[in-house]
Short mmCIF file of C-alpha atoms in Angstrom, two decimals:
data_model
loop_
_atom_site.label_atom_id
_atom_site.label_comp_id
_atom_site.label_asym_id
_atom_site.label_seq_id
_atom_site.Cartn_x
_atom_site.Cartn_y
_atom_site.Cartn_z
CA UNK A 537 72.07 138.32 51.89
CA UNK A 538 74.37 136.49 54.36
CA UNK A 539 78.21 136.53 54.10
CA UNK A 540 78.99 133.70 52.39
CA UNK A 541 77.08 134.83 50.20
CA UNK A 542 77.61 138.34 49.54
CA UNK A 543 81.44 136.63 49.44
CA UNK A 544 80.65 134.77 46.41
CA UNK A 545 78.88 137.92 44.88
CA UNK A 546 82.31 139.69 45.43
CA UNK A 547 84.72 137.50 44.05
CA UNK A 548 82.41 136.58 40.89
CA UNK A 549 82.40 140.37 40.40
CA UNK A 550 86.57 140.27 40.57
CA UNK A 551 87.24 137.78 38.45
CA UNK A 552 85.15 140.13 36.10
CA UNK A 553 86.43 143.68 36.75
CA UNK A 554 89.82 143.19 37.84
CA UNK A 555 93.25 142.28 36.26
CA UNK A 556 93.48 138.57 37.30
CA UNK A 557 96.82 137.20 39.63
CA UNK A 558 97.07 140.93 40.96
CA UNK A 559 96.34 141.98 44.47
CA UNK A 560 97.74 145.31 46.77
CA UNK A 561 98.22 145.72 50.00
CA UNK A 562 98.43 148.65 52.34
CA UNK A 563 100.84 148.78 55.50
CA UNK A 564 99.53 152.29 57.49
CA UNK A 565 101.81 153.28 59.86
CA UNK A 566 100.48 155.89 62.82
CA UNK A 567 102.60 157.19 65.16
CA UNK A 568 101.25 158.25 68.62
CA UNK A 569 102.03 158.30 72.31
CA UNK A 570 105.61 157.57 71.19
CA UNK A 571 104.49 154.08 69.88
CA UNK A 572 104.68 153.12 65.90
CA UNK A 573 101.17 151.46 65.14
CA UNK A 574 99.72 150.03 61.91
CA UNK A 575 96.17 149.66 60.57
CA UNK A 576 94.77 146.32 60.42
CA UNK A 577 91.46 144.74 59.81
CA UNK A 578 89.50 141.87 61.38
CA UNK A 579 88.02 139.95 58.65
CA UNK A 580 84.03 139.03 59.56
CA UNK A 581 83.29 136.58 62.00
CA UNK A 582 87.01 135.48 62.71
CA UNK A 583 89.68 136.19 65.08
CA UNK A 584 91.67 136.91 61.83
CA UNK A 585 93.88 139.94 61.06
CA UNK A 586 95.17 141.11 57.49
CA UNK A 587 96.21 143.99 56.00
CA UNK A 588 94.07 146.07 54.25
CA UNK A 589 94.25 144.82 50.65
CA UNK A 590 92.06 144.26 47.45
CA UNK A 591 92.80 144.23 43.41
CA UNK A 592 92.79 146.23 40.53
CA UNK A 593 90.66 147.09 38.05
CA UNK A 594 91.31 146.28 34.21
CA UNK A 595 91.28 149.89 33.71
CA UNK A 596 92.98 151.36 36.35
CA UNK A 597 96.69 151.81 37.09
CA UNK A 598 97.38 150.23 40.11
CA UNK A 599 98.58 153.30 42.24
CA UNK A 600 95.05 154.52 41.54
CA UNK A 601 93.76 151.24 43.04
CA UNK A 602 95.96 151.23 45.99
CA UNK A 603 94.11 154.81 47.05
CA UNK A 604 90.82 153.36 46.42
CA UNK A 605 91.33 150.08 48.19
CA UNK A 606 92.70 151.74 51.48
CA UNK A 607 89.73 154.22 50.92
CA UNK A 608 86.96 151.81 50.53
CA UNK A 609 88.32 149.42 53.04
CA UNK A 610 89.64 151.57 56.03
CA UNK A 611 88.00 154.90 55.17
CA UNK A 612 90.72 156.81 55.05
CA UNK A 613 90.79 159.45 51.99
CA UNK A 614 94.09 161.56 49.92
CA UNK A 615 96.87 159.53 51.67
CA UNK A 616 99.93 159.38 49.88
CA UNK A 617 100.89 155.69 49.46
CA UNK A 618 104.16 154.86 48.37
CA UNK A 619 104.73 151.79 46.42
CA UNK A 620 107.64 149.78 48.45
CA UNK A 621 107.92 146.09 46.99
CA UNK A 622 106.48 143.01 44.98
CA UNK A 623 105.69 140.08 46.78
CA UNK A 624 105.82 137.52 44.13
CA UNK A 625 107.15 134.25 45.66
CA UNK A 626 106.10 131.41 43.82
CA UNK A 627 104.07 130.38 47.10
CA UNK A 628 103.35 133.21 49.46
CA UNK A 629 100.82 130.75 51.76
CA UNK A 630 98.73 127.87 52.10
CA UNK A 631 95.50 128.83 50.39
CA UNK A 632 93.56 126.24 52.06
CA UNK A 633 94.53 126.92 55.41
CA UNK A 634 93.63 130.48 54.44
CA UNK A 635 90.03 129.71 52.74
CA UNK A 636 89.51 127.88 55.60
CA UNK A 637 90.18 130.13 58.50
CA UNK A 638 87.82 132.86 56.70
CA UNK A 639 85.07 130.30 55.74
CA UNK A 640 85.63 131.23 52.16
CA UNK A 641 82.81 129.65 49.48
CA UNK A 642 84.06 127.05 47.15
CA UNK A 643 86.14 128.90 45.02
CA UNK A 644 86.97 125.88 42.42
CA UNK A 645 85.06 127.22 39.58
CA UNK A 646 86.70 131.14 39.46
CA UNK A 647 89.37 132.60 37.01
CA UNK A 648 91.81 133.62 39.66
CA UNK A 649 95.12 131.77 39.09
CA UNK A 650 96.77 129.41 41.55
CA UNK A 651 99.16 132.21 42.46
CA UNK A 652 98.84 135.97 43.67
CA UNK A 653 101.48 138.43 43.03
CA UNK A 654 101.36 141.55 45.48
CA UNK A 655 101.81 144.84 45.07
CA UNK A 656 102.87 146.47 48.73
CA UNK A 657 102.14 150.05 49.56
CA UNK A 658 103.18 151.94 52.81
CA UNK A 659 101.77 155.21 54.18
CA UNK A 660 102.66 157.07 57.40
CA UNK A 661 99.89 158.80 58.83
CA UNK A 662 99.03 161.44 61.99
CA UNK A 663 97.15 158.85 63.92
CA UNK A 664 94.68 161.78 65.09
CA UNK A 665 93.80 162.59 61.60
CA UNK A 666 91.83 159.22 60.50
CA UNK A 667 88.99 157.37 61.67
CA UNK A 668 89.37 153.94 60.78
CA UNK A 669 85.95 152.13 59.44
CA UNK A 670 85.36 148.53 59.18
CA UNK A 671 84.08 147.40 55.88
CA UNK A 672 81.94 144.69 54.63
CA UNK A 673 84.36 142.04 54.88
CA UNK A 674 85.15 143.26 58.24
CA UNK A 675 83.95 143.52 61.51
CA UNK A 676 86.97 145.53 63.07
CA UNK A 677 89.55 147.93 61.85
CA UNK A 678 91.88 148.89 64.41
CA UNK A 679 95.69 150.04 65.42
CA UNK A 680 98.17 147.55 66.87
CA UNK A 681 101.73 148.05 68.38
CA UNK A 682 104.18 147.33 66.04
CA UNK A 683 105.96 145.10 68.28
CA UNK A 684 102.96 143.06 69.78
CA UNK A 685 100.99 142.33 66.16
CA UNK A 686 98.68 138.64 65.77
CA UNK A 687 99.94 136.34 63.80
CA UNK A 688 98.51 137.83 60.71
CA UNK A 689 96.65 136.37 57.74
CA UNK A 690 98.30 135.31 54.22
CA UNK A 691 102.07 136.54 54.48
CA UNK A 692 100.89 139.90 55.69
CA UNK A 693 103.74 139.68 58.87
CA UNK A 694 106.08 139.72 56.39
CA UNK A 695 104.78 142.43 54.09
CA UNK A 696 105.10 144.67 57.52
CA UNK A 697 108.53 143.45 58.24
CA UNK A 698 109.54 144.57 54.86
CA UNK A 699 107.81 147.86 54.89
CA UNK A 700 108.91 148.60 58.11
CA UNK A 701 112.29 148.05 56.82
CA UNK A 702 111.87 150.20 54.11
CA UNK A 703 110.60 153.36 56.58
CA UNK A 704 113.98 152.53 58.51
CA UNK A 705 116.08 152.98 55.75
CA UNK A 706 114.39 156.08 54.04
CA UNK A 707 114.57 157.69 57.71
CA UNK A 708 118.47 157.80 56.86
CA UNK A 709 117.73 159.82 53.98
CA UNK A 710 114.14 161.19 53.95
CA UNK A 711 112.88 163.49 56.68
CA UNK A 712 109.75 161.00 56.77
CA UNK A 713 108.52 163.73 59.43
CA UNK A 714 107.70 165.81 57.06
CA UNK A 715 103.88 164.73 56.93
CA UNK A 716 103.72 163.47 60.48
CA UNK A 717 104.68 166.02 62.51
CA UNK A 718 103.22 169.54 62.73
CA UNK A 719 104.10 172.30 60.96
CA UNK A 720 106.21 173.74 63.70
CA UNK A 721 108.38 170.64 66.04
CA UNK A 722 110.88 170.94 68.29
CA UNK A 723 113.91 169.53 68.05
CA UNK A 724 113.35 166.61 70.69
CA UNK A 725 109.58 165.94 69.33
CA UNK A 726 111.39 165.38 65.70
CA UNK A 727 114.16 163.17 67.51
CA UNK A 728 111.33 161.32 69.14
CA UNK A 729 110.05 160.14 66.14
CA UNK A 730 113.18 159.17 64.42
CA UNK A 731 113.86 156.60 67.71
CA UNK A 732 110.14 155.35 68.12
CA UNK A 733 110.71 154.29 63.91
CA UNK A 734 114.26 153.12 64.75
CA UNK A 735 113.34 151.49 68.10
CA UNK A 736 116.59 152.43 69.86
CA UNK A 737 117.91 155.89 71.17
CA UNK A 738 119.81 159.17 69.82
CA UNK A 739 122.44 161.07 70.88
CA UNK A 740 120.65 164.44 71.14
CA UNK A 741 124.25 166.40 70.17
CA UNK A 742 124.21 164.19 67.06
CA UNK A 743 120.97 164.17 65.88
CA UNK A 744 120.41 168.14 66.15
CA UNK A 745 123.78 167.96 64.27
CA UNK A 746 123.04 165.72 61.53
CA UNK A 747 119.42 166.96 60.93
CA UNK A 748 120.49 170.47 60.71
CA UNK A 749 123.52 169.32 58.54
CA UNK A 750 121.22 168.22 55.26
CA UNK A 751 120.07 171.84 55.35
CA UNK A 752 116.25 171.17 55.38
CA UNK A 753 114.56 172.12 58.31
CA UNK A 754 114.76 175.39 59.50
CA UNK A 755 114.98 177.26 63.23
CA UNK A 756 112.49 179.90 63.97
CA UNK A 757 112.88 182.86 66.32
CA UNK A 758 109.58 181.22 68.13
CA UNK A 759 110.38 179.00 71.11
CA UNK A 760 108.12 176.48 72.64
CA UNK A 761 106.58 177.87 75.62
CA UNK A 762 104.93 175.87 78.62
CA UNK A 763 107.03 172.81 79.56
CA UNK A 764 108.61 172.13 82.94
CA UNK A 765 111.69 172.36 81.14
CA UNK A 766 113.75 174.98 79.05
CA UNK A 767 111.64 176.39 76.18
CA UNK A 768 113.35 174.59 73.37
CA UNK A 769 113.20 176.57 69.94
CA UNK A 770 110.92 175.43 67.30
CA UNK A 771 111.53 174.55 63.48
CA UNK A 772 109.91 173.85 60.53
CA UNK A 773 111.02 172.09 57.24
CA UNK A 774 111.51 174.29 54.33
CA UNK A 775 109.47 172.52 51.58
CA UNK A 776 111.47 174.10 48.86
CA UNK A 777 114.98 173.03 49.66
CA UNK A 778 113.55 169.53 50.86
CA UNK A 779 111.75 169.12 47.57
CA UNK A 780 115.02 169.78 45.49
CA UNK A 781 117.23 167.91 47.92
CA UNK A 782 115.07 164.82 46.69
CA UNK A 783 114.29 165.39 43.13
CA UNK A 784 118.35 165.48 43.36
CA UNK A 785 117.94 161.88 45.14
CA UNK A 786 120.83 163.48 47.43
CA UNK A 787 120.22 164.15 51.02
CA UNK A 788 123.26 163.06 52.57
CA UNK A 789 125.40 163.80 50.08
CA UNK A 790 124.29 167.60 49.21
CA UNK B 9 112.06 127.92 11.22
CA UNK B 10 111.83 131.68 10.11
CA UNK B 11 111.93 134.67 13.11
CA UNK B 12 108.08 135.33 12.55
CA UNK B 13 107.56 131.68 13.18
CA UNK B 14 109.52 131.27 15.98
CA UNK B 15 108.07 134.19 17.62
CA UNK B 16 104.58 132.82 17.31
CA UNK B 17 105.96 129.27 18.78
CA UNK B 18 107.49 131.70 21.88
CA UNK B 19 104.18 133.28 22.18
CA UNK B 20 102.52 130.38 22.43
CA UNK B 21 104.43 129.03 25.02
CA UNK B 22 104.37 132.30 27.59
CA UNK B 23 101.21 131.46 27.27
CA UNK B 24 100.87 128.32 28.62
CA UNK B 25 103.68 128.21 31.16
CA UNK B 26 104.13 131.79 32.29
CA UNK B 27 102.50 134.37 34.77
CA UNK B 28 99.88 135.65 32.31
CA UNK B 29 99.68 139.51 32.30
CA UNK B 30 103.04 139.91 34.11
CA UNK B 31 106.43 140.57 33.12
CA UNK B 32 110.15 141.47 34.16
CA UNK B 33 112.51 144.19 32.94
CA UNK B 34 116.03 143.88 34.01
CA UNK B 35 118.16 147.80 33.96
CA UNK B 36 121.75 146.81 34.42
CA UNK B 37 124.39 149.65 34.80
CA UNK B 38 128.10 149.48 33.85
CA UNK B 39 130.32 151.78 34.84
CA UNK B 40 133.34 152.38 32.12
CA UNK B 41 136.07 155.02 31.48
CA UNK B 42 134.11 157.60 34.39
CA UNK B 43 130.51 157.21 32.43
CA UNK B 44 127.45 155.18 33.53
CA UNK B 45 126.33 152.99 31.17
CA UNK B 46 122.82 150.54 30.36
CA UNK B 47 122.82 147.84 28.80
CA UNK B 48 120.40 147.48 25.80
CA UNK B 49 119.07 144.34 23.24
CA UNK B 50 118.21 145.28 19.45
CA UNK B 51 115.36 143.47 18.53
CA UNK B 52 115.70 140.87 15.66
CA UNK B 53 115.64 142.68 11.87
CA UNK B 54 114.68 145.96 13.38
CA UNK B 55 116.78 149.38 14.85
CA UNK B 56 114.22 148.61 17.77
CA UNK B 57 116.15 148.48 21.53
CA UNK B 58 114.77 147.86 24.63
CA UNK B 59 115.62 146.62 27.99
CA UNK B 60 116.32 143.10 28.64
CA UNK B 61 113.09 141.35 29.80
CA UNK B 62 110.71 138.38 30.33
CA UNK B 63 108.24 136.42 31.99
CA UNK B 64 107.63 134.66 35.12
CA UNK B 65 107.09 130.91 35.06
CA UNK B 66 103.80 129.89 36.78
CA UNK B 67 105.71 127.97 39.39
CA UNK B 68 108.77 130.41 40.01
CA UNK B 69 109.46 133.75 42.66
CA UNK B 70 109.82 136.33 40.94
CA UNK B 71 112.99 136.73 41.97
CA UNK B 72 114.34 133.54 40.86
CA UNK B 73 112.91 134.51 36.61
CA UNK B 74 114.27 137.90 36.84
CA UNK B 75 117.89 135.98 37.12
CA UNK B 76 116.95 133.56 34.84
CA UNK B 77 115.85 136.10 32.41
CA UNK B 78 118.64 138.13 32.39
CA UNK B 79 120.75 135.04 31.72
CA UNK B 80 118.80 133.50 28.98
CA UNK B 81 118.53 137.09 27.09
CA UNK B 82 122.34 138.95 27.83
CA UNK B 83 124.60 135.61 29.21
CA UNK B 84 125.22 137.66 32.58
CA UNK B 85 124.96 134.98 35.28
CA UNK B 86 124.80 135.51 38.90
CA UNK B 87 124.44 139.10 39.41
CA UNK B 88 122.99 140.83 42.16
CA UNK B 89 119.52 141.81 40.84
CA UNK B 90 117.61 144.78 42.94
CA UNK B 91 113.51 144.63 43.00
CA UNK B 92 113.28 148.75 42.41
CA UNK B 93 109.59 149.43 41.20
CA UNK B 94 106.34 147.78 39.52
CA UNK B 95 104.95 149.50 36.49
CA UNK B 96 101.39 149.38 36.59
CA UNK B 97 100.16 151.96 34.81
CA UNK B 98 97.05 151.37 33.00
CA UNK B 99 98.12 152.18 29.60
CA UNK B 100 101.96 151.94 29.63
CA UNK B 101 102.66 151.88 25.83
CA UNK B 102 100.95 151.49 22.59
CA UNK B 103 100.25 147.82 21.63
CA UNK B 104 99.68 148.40 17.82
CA UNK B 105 102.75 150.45 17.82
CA UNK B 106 105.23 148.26 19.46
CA UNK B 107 103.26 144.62 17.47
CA UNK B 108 104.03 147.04 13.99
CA UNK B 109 108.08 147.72 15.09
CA UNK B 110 108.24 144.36 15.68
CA UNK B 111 106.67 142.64 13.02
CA UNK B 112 104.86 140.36 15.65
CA UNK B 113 102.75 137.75 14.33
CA UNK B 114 98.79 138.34 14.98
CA UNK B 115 98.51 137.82 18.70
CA UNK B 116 94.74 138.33 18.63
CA UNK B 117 94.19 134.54 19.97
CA UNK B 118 96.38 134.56 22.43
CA UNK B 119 95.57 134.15 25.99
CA UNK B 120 97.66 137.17 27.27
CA UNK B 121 95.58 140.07 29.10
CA UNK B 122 95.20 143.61 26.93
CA UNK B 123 98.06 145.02 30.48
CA UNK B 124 101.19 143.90 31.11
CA UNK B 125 102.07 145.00 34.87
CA UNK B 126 105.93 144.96 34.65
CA UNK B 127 108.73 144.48 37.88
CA UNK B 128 111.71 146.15 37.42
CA UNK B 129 114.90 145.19 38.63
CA UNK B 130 118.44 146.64 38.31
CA UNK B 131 121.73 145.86 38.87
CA UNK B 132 125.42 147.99 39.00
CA UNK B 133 128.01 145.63 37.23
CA UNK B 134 131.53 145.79 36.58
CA UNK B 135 131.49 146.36 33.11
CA UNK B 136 134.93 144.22 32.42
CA UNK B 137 133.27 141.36 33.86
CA UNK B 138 129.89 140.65 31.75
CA UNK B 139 130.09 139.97 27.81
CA UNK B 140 126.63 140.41 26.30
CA UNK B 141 125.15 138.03 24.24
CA UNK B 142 122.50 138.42 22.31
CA UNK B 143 119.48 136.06 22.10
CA UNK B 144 117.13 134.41 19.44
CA UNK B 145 115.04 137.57 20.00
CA UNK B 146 118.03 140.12 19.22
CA UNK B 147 120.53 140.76 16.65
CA UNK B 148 122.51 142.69 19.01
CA UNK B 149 123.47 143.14 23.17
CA UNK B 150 125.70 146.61 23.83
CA UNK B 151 126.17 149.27 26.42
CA UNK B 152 124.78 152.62 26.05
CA UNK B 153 125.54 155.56 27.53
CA UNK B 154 122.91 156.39 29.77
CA UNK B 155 123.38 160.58 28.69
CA UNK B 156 122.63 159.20 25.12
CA UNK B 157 120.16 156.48 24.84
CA UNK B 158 118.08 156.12 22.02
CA UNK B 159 114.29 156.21 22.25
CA UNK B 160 113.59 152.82 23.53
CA UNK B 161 110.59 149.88 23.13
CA UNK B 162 107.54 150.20 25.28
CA UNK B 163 108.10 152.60 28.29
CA UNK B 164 111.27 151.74 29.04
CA UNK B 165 113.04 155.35 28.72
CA UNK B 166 110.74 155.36 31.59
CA UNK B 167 112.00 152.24 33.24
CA UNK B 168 115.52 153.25 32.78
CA UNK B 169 114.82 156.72 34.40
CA UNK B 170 112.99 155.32 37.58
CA UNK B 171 115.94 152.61 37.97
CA UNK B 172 118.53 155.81 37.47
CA UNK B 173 116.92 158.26 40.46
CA UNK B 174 116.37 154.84 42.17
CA UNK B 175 120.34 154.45 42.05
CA UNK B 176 121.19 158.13 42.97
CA UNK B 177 118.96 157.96 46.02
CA UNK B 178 120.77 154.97 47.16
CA UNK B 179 123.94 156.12 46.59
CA UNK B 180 123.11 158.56 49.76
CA UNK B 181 122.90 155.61 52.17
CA UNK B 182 124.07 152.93 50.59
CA UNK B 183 127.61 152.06 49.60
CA UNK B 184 126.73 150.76 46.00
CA UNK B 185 130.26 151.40 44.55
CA UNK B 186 131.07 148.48 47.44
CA UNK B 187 130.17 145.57 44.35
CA UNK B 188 131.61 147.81 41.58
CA UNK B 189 135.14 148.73 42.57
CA UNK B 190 138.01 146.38 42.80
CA UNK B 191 138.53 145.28 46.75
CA UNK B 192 141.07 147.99 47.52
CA UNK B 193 140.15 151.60 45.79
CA UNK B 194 141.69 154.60 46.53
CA UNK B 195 139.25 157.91 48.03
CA UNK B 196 139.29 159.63 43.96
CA UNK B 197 138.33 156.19 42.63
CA UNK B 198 135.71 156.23 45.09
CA UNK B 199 135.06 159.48 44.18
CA UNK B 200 134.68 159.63 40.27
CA UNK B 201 132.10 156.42 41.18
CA UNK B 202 129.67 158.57 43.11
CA UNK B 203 129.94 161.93 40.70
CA UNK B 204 129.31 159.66 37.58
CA UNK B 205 126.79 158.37 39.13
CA UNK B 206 125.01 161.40 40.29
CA UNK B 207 126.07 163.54 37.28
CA UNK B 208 127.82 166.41 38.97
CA UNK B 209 131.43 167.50 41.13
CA UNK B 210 131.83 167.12 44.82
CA UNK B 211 134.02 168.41 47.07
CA UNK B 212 136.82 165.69 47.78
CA UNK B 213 137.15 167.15 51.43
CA UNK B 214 133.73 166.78 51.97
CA UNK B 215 133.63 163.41 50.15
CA UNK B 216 136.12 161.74 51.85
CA UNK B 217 134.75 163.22 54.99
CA UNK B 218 131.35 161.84 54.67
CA UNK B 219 132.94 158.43 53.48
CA UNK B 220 134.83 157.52 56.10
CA UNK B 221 131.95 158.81 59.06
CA UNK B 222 130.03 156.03 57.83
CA UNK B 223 132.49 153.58 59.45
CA UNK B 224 132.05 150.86 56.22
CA UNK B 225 135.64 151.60 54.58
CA UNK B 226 139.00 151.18 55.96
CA UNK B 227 142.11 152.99 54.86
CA UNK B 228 145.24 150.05 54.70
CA UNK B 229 148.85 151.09 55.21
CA UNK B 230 148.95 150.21 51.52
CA UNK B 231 148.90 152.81 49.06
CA UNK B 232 148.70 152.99 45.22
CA UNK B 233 152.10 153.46 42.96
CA UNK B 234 153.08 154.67 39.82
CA UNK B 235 150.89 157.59 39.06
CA UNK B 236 151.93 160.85 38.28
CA UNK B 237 150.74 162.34 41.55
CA UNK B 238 151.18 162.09 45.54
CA UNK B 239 150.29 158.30 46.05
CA UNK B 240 146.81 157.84 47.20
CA UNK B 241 146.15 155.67 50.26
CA UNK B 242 144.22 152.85 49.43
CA UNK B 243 141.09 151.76 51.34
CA UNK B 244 138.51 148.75 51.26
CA UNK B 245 134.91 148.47 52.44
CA UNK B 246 134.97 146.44 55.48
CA UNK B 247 132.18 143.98 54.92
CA UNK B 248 131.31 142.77 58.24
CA UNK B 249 130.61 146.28 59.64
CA UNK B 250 128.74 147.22 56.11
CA UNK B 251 126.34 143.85 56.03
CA UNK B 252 125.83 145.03 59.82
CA UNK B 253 124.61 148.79 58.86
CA UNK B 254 122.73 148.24 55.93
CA UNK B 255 120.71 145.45 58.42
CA UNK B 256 120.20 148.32 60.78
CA UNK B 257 118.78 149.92 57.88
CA UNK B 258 120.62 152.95 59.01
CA UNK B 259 123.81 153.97 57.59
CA UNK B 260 123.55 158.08 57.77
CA UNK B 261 122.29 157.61 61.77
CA UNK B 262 124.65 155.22 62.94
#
């Protein structure tokens, strides 16, 4: 079966199983080699890049569908998504241009509506941890910089301009770290990552300070041994008081 | 035209000019005599409240009907309206249930999906500035305590509790009391905002503390007369350097 055709198989088989005018989409941040990356996919014999993305099923509530989508299109298992915004502009892009770039079948006769209304999940992964797989509709699935990404399919720049957003604003109150880092950091390795997300330095003094101030991470007696420098001391974040803090919804202000 | 008649003419009409299988539900907070309050419709001939809601017209953002919603069904124009979560839960409520309590008209013909994926949005008002109306739908448009609602329509004790931890969480980076309070508050006005808020005492060392090391209020040479105590200084957010941090998306790392 060629593409276009196994294309038409797919979307005949949406319009079927899934809740019409719905899609998701999955912004997967990585962090490595002090560089914030996110997953995207090259859709089949294009120089197109999207998000990874897909609908839900009648049946299925749709963070359920956003773990099976990023599963079945990126291979990545158990991540936790967080739900971060609608996308529900009236017109989000030109549809033609778009069925044109990806050679998409006539798509006259299916159910789908004129408009899509998104659903926009963001994770933030240890880039070491997954092994990104191309699916069908794909021949590539790969990390990009951040700051150099293609001009990207649909309105998928802007779904990572708002995500990224989001992750800047819940670093003020969120130690996003958390499932990022390993279980024991050092101070600089944790104020690495908060500048990499922010994209602009720290003042050492002031970020020990203020991290140690919402009274969630924790020094050990361990220090790390090894560098070229002074062995710094290591810490940890101490799951219980960080899981109160936010079922309180009160970092800064505990 | 009787109620049961005119719902079935409404009905009809969703279904030709709205977003089939999507809908809006608007949480708007008042804050009155130091409690929080929600604002809540009683549905037409029934002891039935829920959350003022609606649905998207096929050509409109989403954005744009959750404004025009809340006007048509409360009279509150021109508020600042929040995007806070989509509820997309398979089964969210019990349709037979909810068609009964209403006394809706047979609905088995219409066009409308067997889901409804819902957006919420919320807004903090000044509670002296909106008067409710009630709409053709509702006999009656009051505030409710938030510590004593009743149990509401479809999920929307849910709704209401999502938009409320929503709100606290905020309140840790984000200066909501800055569209709530008159322009010049004093540091205890301030104060009594943020405990109501997050249902519990804080220190008013630590508060003001914290307050003013965000750099978004001023204190003014002013202060505020006639009370039985010490006169309180009076302060104002300064807008400039607030529109600047919450851009930054950084207000506790500044």
């Amino acid at each position: 079966m060629n593409y276009k055709k196994q294309l038409e198989e797919y979307f005949k088989e949406v319009d079927i199983r899934c809740v019409l005018g719905l899609s998701i989409d999955c912004v997967i941040f990585g962090f490595y080699d002090n560089q914030l990356k996110v997953l995207l996919l090259r859709w089949k014999q294009t120089e197109e890049w999207g998000l990874p993305g897909g609908f839900i099923y009648k049946n299925e509530s749709v963070d359920v569908a956003a773990q099976r989508i990023l599963e079945e299109r990126t291979g990545i298992k158990e991540l936790f998504l967080q739900q971060f915004h609608t996308f529900g502009e009236d017109v989000r892009y030109n549809r033609q241009e778009i069925s044109q770039k990806l050679s998409w079948p006539d798509t006259s006769s299916r159910q789908w509506p004129d408009r899509t209304v998104s659903i926009g999940y963001f994770a933030l992964v240890d880039f070491s941890k997954v092994t990104p797989t191309a699916d069908f509709l794909t021949d590539e699935c790969r990390w990009w910089d951040v700051e150099k990404l293609p001009s990207l399919l649909f309105d998928h720049n802007h779904i990572v301009a708002v995500a990224l957003r989001t992750l800047r604003v819940q670093l003020s109150w969120q130690p996003v770290g958390y499932n990022l880092l390993p279980e024991k950091f050092t101070m600089p390795e944790l104020q690495r990552l908060y500048e990499t997300i922010l994209n602009r330095p720290l003042d050492p003094r002031n970020f020990s300070k203020k991290m140690r101030a919402l009274g969630i991470i924790e020094r050990l007696e361990e220090q790390r041994k090894g560098g070229a420098f002074k062995s710094p001391y290591l810490f940890r974040f101490n799951k219980e008081k960080y899981e109160k803090a936010l079922q309180e919804g009160n970092l800064a202000f505990s």
